[in-house]
Short mmCIF file of C-alpha atoms in Angstrom, two decimals:
data_model
loop_
_atom_site.label_atom_id
_atom_site.label_comp_id
_atom_site.label_asym_id
_atom_site.label_seq_id
_atom_site.Cartn_x
_atom_site.Cartn_y
_atom_site.Cartn_z
CA MET A 265 -115.67 88.10 -34.64
CA ASN A 266 -119.46 88.70 -34.51
CA LYS A 267 -121.12 91.34 -32.38
CA LYS A 268 -122.53 88.87 -29.87
CA TYR A 269 -119.13 87.31 -29.26
CA SER A 270 -117.55 90.74 -28.92
CA LEU A 271 -120.08 91.68 -26.25
CA ILE A 272 -119.35 88.48 -24.34
CA VAL A 273 -115.60 89.17 -24.43
CA LEU A 274 -116.16 92.75 -23.35
CA PHE A 275 -118.50 91.64 -20.54
CA PHE A 276 -115.95 89.25 -19.06
CA GLY A 277 -113.23 91.80 -19.63
CA LEU A 278 -115.13 94.34 -17.56
CA ILE A 279 -115.60 91.75 -14.83
CA TRP A 280 -111.86 91.19 -14.78
CA LEU A 281 -111.25 94.90 -14.67
CA ALA A 282 -113.65 95.29 -11.74
CA ALA A 283 -111.95 92.44 -9.93
CA GLY A 284 -108.62 94.13 -10.53
CA CYS A 285 -109.87 97.26 -8.77
CA ALA A 286 -110.65 95.28 -5.63
CA GLY A 287 -107.87 95.29 -3.09
CA SER A 288 -106.66 92.93 -0.41
CA LYS A 289 -107.66 93.61 3.20
CA PHE A 290 -103.95 93.90 3.98
CA GLY A 291 -103.47 96.98 1.80
CA SER A 292 -104.42 100.68 1.81
CA ALA A 293 -104.00 100.83 5.59
CA LYS A 294 -103.58 104.57 5.98
CA LYS A 295 -106.69 106.08 7.59
CA ASN A 296 -105.74 108.41 10.45
CA GLU A 297 -102.17 107.21 10.11
CA LYS A 298 -99.69 107.86 12.91
CA VAL A 299 -95.95 107.19 12.95
CA VAL A 300 -94.02 107.15 16.23
CA MET A 301 -90.24 107.01 16.42
CA LEU A 302 -88.16 106.63 19.60
CA ALA A 303 -84.44 106.53 20.36
CA PRO A 304 -84.04 105.80 24.09
CA PRO A 305 -80.47 106.44 25.29
CA LYS A 306 -78.42 103.71 26.92
CA ARG A 307 -75.39 104.24 29.12
CA ASP A 308 -72.03 102.87 28.04
CA VAL A 309 -72.99 101.42 24.67
CA ILE A 310 -69.29 100.78 24.14
CA ASN A 311 -68.13 98.13 26.60
CA PHE A 312 -64.41 98.82 26.62
CA ALA A 313 -63.79 95.43 28.20
CA LEU A 314 -64.86 93.83 24.91
CA LEU A 315 -62.38 95.76 22.80
CA LYS A 316 -59.51 93.86 21.28
CA LYS A 317 -56.24 94.46 23.05
CA GLN A 318 -54.02 96.65 20.89
CA GLN A 319 -50.47 97.91 21.10
CA GLU A 320 -49.95 100.90 23.32
CA GLN A 321 -49.69 103.21 20.33
CA PRO A 322 -49.39 102.84 16.55
CA GLN A 323 -45.91 101.99 15.38
CA LYS A 324 -43.84 104.55 13.57
CA LEU A 325 -41.94 103.87 10.37
CA ALA A 326 -38.66 103.49 12.27
CA SER A 327 -40.07 100.75 14.47
CA ARG A 328 -41.19 98.78 11.40
CA GLY A 329 -37.66 98.42 10.04
CA GLY A 330 -36.66 102.00 9.34
CA VAL A 331 -37.27 101.98 5.58
CA SER A 332 -40.28 101.97 3.38
CA ARG A 333 -41.14 98.65 1.77
CA GLY A 334 -42.56 100.31 -1.27
CA ALA A 335 -46.07 100.63 -2.62
CA GLU A 336 -46.24 97.00 -3.67
CA THR A 337 -45.76 95.51 -0.21
CA ALA A 338 -46.53 98.30 2.25
CA PHE A 339 -50.31 97.82 2.06
CA ALA A 340 -50.43 94.10 1.39
CA GLY A 341 -52.15 93.45 4.71
CA SER A 342 -54.90 95.97 3.96
CA LEU A 343 -56.06 94.71 0.59
CA VAL A 344 -58.52 92.28 2.18
CA SER A 345 -60.45 95.28 3.55
CA ILE A 346 -61.48 96.52 0.10
CA GLY A 347 -65.20 95.92 -0.30
CA VAL A 348 -67.05 94.77 -3.39
CA THR A 349 -69.79 97.02 -4.68
CA ALA A 350 -73.07 95.18 -5.12
CA VAL A 351 -75.97 96.45 -7.22
CA LYS A 352 -79.27 95.92 -5.43
CA GLN A 353 -82.75 96.59 -6.70
CA VAL A 354 -84.50 99.58 -5.18
CA ILE A 355 -88.25 100.12 -5.28
CA ALA A 356 -89.24 102.42 -8.13
CA ASN A 357 -92.40 104.51 -8.14
CA GLU A 358 -93.81 103.01 -11.34
CA HIS A 359 -97.52 102.83 -10.60
CA LYS A 360 -98.73 105.08 -7.79
CA LYS A 361 -101.75 102.87 -7.17
CA TYR A 362 -99.53 100.17 -5.74
CA PHE A 363 -96.87 102.43 -4.27
CA ALA A 364 -96.75 104.31 -0.96
CA GLU A 365 -94.07 106.33 0.77
CA TRP A 366 -93.93 107.65 4.30
CA LYS A 367 -91.30 109.39 6.38
CA GLN A 368 -90.42 110.06 9.98
CA GLY A 369 -87.48 111.45 11.90
CA LEU A 370 -86.00 112.53 15.20
CA ASN A 371 -84.10 115.77 15.83
CA ASP A 372 -81.91 117.20 18.60
CA LEU A 373 -80.67 113.87 19.92
CA TYR A 374 -77.43 113.60 21.91
CA PHE A 375 -74.97 110.90 20.87
CA TYR A 376 -72.92 111.06 24.10
CA ASP A 377 -73.95 111.38 27.73
CA GLN A 378 -71.30 113.98 28.63
CA PRO A 379 -69.07 116.65 27.06
CA SER A 380 -65.43 115.87 26.33
CA ALA A 381 -62.10 117.64 26.53
CA GLU A 382 -60.39 115.03 24.34
CA GLY A 383 -61.67 116.05 20.91
CA PRO A 384 -64.61 115.95 18.46
CA PHE A 385 -64.53 112.17 17.97
CA ASP A 386 -64.03 111.04 21.55
CA PRO A 387 -66.33 107.97 21.84
CA THR A 388 -66.46 108.05 25.65
CA GLY A 389 -70.01 108.07 26.95
CA MET A 390 -71.65 106.98 23.71
CA GLN A 391 -75.33 106.58 24.60
CA PHE A 392 -76.99 106.12 21.21
CA ASN A 393 -78.02 102.48 21.06
CA GLY A 394 -80.61 102.50 18.29
CA PHE A 395 -84.21 103.50 17.62
CA SER A 396 -87.66 102.11 16.92
CA ILE A 397 -90.35 103.15 14.49
CA THR A 398 -94.03 102.22 14.56
CA ARG A 399 -96.80 103.05 12.08
CA THR A 400 -100.44 102.71 13.10
CA PHE A 401 -103.79 103.50 11.51
CA LYS A 402 -107.45 103.61 12.52
CA ASP A 403 -109.98 100.96 11.59
CA GLN A 404 -113.50 101.49 12.98
CA ASP A 405 -112.17 103.42 15.96
CA LYS A 406 -109.55 100.77 16.65
CA THR A 407 -105.83 101.56 16.51
CA ILE A 408 -104.11 98.93 14.40
CA THR A 409 -100.33 98.47 14.23
CA ALA A 410 -99.35 98.22 10.59
CA LEU A 411 -95.58 98.05 11.07
CA THR A 412 -93.09 98.09 13.88
CA ALA A 413 -89.31 97.84 13.58
CA GLU A 414 -86.40 98.16 15.99
CA PHE A 415 -82.87 99.02 14.88
CA GLU A 416 -79.85 98.95 17.18
CA VAL A 417 -76.11 99.53 17.08
CA ASP A 418 -74.39 96.38 15.88
CA LYS A 419 -72.38 95.31 18.90
CA ASP A 420 -70.14 93.18 16.68
CA SER A 421 -68.51 96.46 15.64
CA VAL A 422 -67.50 97.07 19.27
CA PRO A 423 -65.08 94.13 19.73
CA ALA A 424 -63.90 94.79 16.17
CA ASN A 425 -62.79 98.22 17.43
CA GLU A 426 -64.48 99.97 14.49
CA ILE A 427 -66.04 102.61 16.71
CA ILE A 428 -62.84 103.73 18.40
CA ASN A 429 -60.38 103.05 15.55
CA ASP A 430 -62.42 104.17 12.55
CA ALA A 431 -65.02 106.41 14.24
CA ILE A 432 -67.85 104.51 12.54
CA PHE A 433 -70.75 102.37 13.71
CA ARG A 434 -73.14 99.98 12.01
CA LEU A 435 -76.79 99.11 12.54
CA LYS A 436 -78.63 95.83 12.66
CA LEU A 437 -82.31 94.94 12.63
CA LYS A 438 -83.31 93.82 16.10
CA ASN A 439 -86.92 93.01 15.27
CA ILE A 440 -89.60 93.77 12.67
CA LYS A 441 -93.26 92.90 12.07
CA ILE A 442 -95.42 94.03 9.15
CA ASN A 443 -99.17 93.39 9.24
CA PHE A 444 -100.65 95.91 6.82
CA SER A 445 -99.36 97.90 3.87
CA LYS A 446 -100.01 101.56 3.24
CA ALA A 447 -99.87 100.78 -0.47
CA LYS A 448 -102.83 99.09 -2.11
CA VAL A 449 -102.36 95.32 -2.31
CA PRO A 450 -104.04 93.39 -5.18
CA GLN A 451 -106.83 91.00 -4.25
CA GLY A 452 -105.49 87.58 -3.36
CA ARG A 453 -102.03 88.80 -2.36
CA ASP A 454 -100.66 89.06 1.16
CA THR A 455 -97.09 90.26 0.62
CA VAL A 456 -95.39 93.62 0.15
CA ASN A 457 -91.97 94.88 -0.89
CA ILE A 458 -90.52 97.51 1.41
CA ASP A 459 -87.36 99.63 1.56
CA PHE A 460 -86.02 101.53 4.56
CA ASN A 461 -83.57 104.35 3.89
CA ILE A 462 -82.05 105.70 7.13
CA ILE A 463 -79.92 108.86 7.11
CA PHE A 464 -77.95 110.40 9.99
CA THR A 465 -77.11 114.12 9.90
CA THR A 466 -75.57 116.67 12.26
CA SER A 467 -74.82 120.37 12.55
CA TYR A 468 -71.69 121.42 14.42
CA ILE A 469 -68.87 123.95 14.68
CA ASN A 470 -65.20 123.01 14.79
CA LYS A 471 -62.43 124.55 16.83
CA ASP A 472 -61.55 126.95 13.99
CA GLY A 473 -65.05 128.40 14.01
CA GLN A 474 -66.14 126.70 10.78
CA MET A 475 -69.82 125.75 10.83
CA PHE A 476 -71.32 122.65 9.24
CA LYS A 477 -75.09 122.48 8.80
CA ASP A 478 -77.03 119.29 8.16
CA ALA A 479 -73.87 117.37 7.29
CA GLU A 480 -74.65 113.75 6.36
CA LEU A 481 -72.77 111.29 8.54
CA GLY A 482 -73.89 108.12 6.81
CA SER A 483 -76.87 106.08 5.69
CA PHE A 484 -78.28 102.57 5.95
CA MET A 485 -80.57 100.54 3.70
CA LEU A 486 -82.86 97.62 4.48
CA ARG A 487 -84.65 95.97 1.54
CA LEU A 488 -87.36 93.39 2.10
CA ARG A 489 -89.01 91.48 -0.74
CA LYS A 490 -92.29 89.59 -0.54
CA ALA A 491 -92.66 90.32 3.16
CA PRO A 492 -95.80 88.48 4.41
CA LEU A 493 -98.68 90.50 5.86
CA ASP A 494 -100.96 87.74 7.14
CA SER A 495 -99.76 86.78 10.63
CA THR A 496 -101.91 83.63 10.49
CA SER A 497 -100.34 82.30 7.30
CA ALA A 498 -97.66 79.62 7.16
CA GLY A 499 -94.16 81.02 7.02
CA TYR A 500 -95.02 84.44 8.50
CA LYS A 501 -93.17 83.93 11.78
CA GLU A 502 -90.26 82.16 10.09
CA TYR A 503 -89.78 85.02 7.61
CA TYR A 504 -89.42 87.67 10.30
CA ASP A 505 -87.44 85.45 12.67
CA LYS A 506 -84.76 85.10 9.98
CA LEU A 507 -84.43 88.88 9.81
CA LYS A 508 -83.53 89.27 13.47
CA ASN A 509 -79.99 90.63 13.96
CA LYS A 510 -79.60 91.19 10.22
CA ARG A 511 -76.88 93.79 9.56
CA LEU A 512 -78.08 96.69 7.44
CA ASP A 513 -76.22 97.82 4.34
CA GLY A 514 -74.18 100.94 5.05
CA LYS A 515 -72.21 102.56 7.82
CA CYS A 516 -72.10 105.88 9.65
CA PHE A 517 -69.48 108.07 11.31
CA ILE A 518 -69.97 108.61 15.01
CA VAL A 519 -71.30 112.11 15.65
CA PRO A 520 -68.60 114.81 15.87
CA ARG A 521 -68.80 116.90 19.01
CA SER A 522 -69.31 120.61 18.45
CA TYR A 523 -66.70 122.95 19.93
CA GLY A 524 -67.96 125.14 22.75
CA HIS A 525 -67.54 125.94 26.42
CA TYR A 526 -68.53 124.40 29.72
CA LYS A 527 -69.13 125.85 33.17
CA THR A 528 -67.41 123.85 35.89
CA PRO A 529 -68.80 123.41 39.44
CA ASP A 530 -66.35 126.06 40.67
CA ASP A 531 -67.75 128.57 38.14
CA ASN A 532 -64.85 128.42 35.71
CA ILE A 533 -65.55 128.51 31.97
CA ILE A 534 -63.43 126.04 30.02
CA SER A 535 -63.28 124.94 26.38
CA LEU A 536 -64.95 121.60 25.70
CA TYR A 537 -66.62 119.59 22.98
CA ASN A 538 -70.35 119.03 23.45
CA GLN A 539 -72.45 115.86 23.54
CA GLY A 540 -72.84 115.53 19.77
CA MET A 541 -76.27 116.64 18.58
CA PHE A 542 -77.68 114.71 15.61
CA SER A 543 -80.84 113.79 13.68
CA ILE A 544 -82.24 110.60 12.16
CA ALA A 545 -84.46 110.59 9.06
CA VAL A 546 -86.26 107.44 7.89
CA ASP A 547 -87.78 107.16 4.41
CA VAL A 548 -89.96 104.08 3.85
CA LYS A 549 -91.17 102.93 0.42
CA GLU A 550 -93.79 100.20 0.01
CA CYS A 551 -95.06 98.57 -3.16
CA SER A 552 -96.98 95.49 -4.25
CA LYS A 553 -96.63 93.79 -7.62
CA ASP A 554 -99.31 94.62 -10.19
CA SER A 555 -101.72 91.82 -11.00
CA PHE A 556 -102.38 90.55 -14.52
CA VAL A 557 -105.62 92.53 -14.94
CA ASN A 558 -104.18 95.74 -13.49
CA GLU A 559 -101.26 95.57 -15.91
CA MET A 560 -103.81 95.52 -18.75
CA LEU A 561 -105.63 98.47 -17.19
CA ILE A 562 -102.42 100.49 -17.14
CA ASN A 563 -101.41 99.46 -20.66
CA THR A 564 -104.81 100.24 -22.17
CA ALA A 565 -105.68 103.42 -20.29
CA GLY A 566 -107.51 105.80 -22.61
CA SER A 567 -107.99 103.22 -25.37
CA GLY A 568 -111.23 102.43 -27.17
CA VAL A 569 -113.52 99.45 -26.51
CA ASP A 570 -112.36 97.52 -29.57
CA LEU A 571 -108.72 97.94 -28.66
CA ILE A 572 -109.40 96.88 -25.06
CA ARG A 573 -111.19 93.78 -26.31
CA ASP A 574 -108.27 92.87 -28.56
CA VAL A 575 -105.74 93.48 -25.80
CA ILE A 576 -107.77 91.35 -23.38
CA MET A 577 -107.87 88.46 -25.83
CA GLU A 578 -104.18 88.78 -26.61
CA ASN A 579 -103.25 88.79 -22.93
CA VAL A 580 -105.55 85.83 -22.23
CA LYS A 581 -103.77 83.84 -24.95
CA LYS A 582 -100.39 84.75 -23.46
CA LYS A 583 -101.56 83.92 -19.97
CA VAL A 584 -102.88 80.53 -21.03
CA GLY A 585 -99.74 79.87 -23.03
CA ASP A 586 -97.54 80.73 -20.05
CA ASN A 587 -99.45 78.27 -17.90
#
C-alpha cells in the first residue's frame, strides 16, 4: 500500500471517527436535570368486595380426613404454584459514553391510613396505590420532559387474595413515555435500552423489642429494549401503548406495622401497631448500542496510525461482507 493510498484511507477513517463522535439530538439530555417522584395515597386500595369468598377459617388436619396423606399427595394441589426462573438480560456498564444511570427515592411514606390493633400485617386501610417518576432537563431555558412513568398496585392481586392471604402485592406499569435519553445516543439512532430497578425497604420494631433497619421488603424490575425516543416516528405510540398495564417482574411484602402505642380520645394509652413507614428507591439505567465506528474507536484506543488504518480496512471488509 503506497503512501498516497494510506493517506486517503486515513483521511476517510478520520471522517468516520468524527462522525462517530456526533450524537443524536435525542441523547445526552442531562443539563440542569431534575427528577421528581410522587406517591399520592389513595383510600381503600383493597376493595374487600372484590375478594374471593373463602371458607370461614382454614381447615385443620382432622377436618380433612383425620390422617396425613403423606408427602407425595399432601401438596399435590400446590405444585402448580412453583414458578420457573427466567434469565433476563440486564444492562451492563460496558462503555460509559453510551451509558447513564440515575436514581431517585421517597422516604417516610405510610402504607396504611390508620394504626391497627390486629397485628403487624393487618392490611386494613392500605393506602399505597403506586407512584410516579419524572425526569426533566433544561434546553435553552425551556424545561423538557425526558421521561415520565407511572407505576401502580396491580389490582389483579386483590381479587386473587394475594394481599390478605400472602401479605404481598405486585406492581404494574400504568403509563410511560420516553422522549430523550440521558445517555449519549449515536447519530442516526432514536432508541434506547432502559432498566428500572425498584426496591421497597422499611425500618420497624416488633412486639419483642427487636429492631429492623432498612429491611428490604421486595423489588421489581422493568426492562425495555429499543424504546423509541422520537414521538413523531411511526410506531412510537404503539410501542408505549402496548406497555400499559404490563406487570413488572417481582413482588413485595406489604409493609409490617411497627409496634408502639396510641393515645385514645379519652386520654388512654394503648398498645397498637403503627401505619407502616416505608421507602421506595428507584435505580434507572440507560444505554444505547455502540455504532460501527465507535466500536472501532474503543477497540483501537491508544493504537498507532498504521494500526488504526489496518483496523479500519479490516472492519470495512467485514462490514461490506456482512451486507
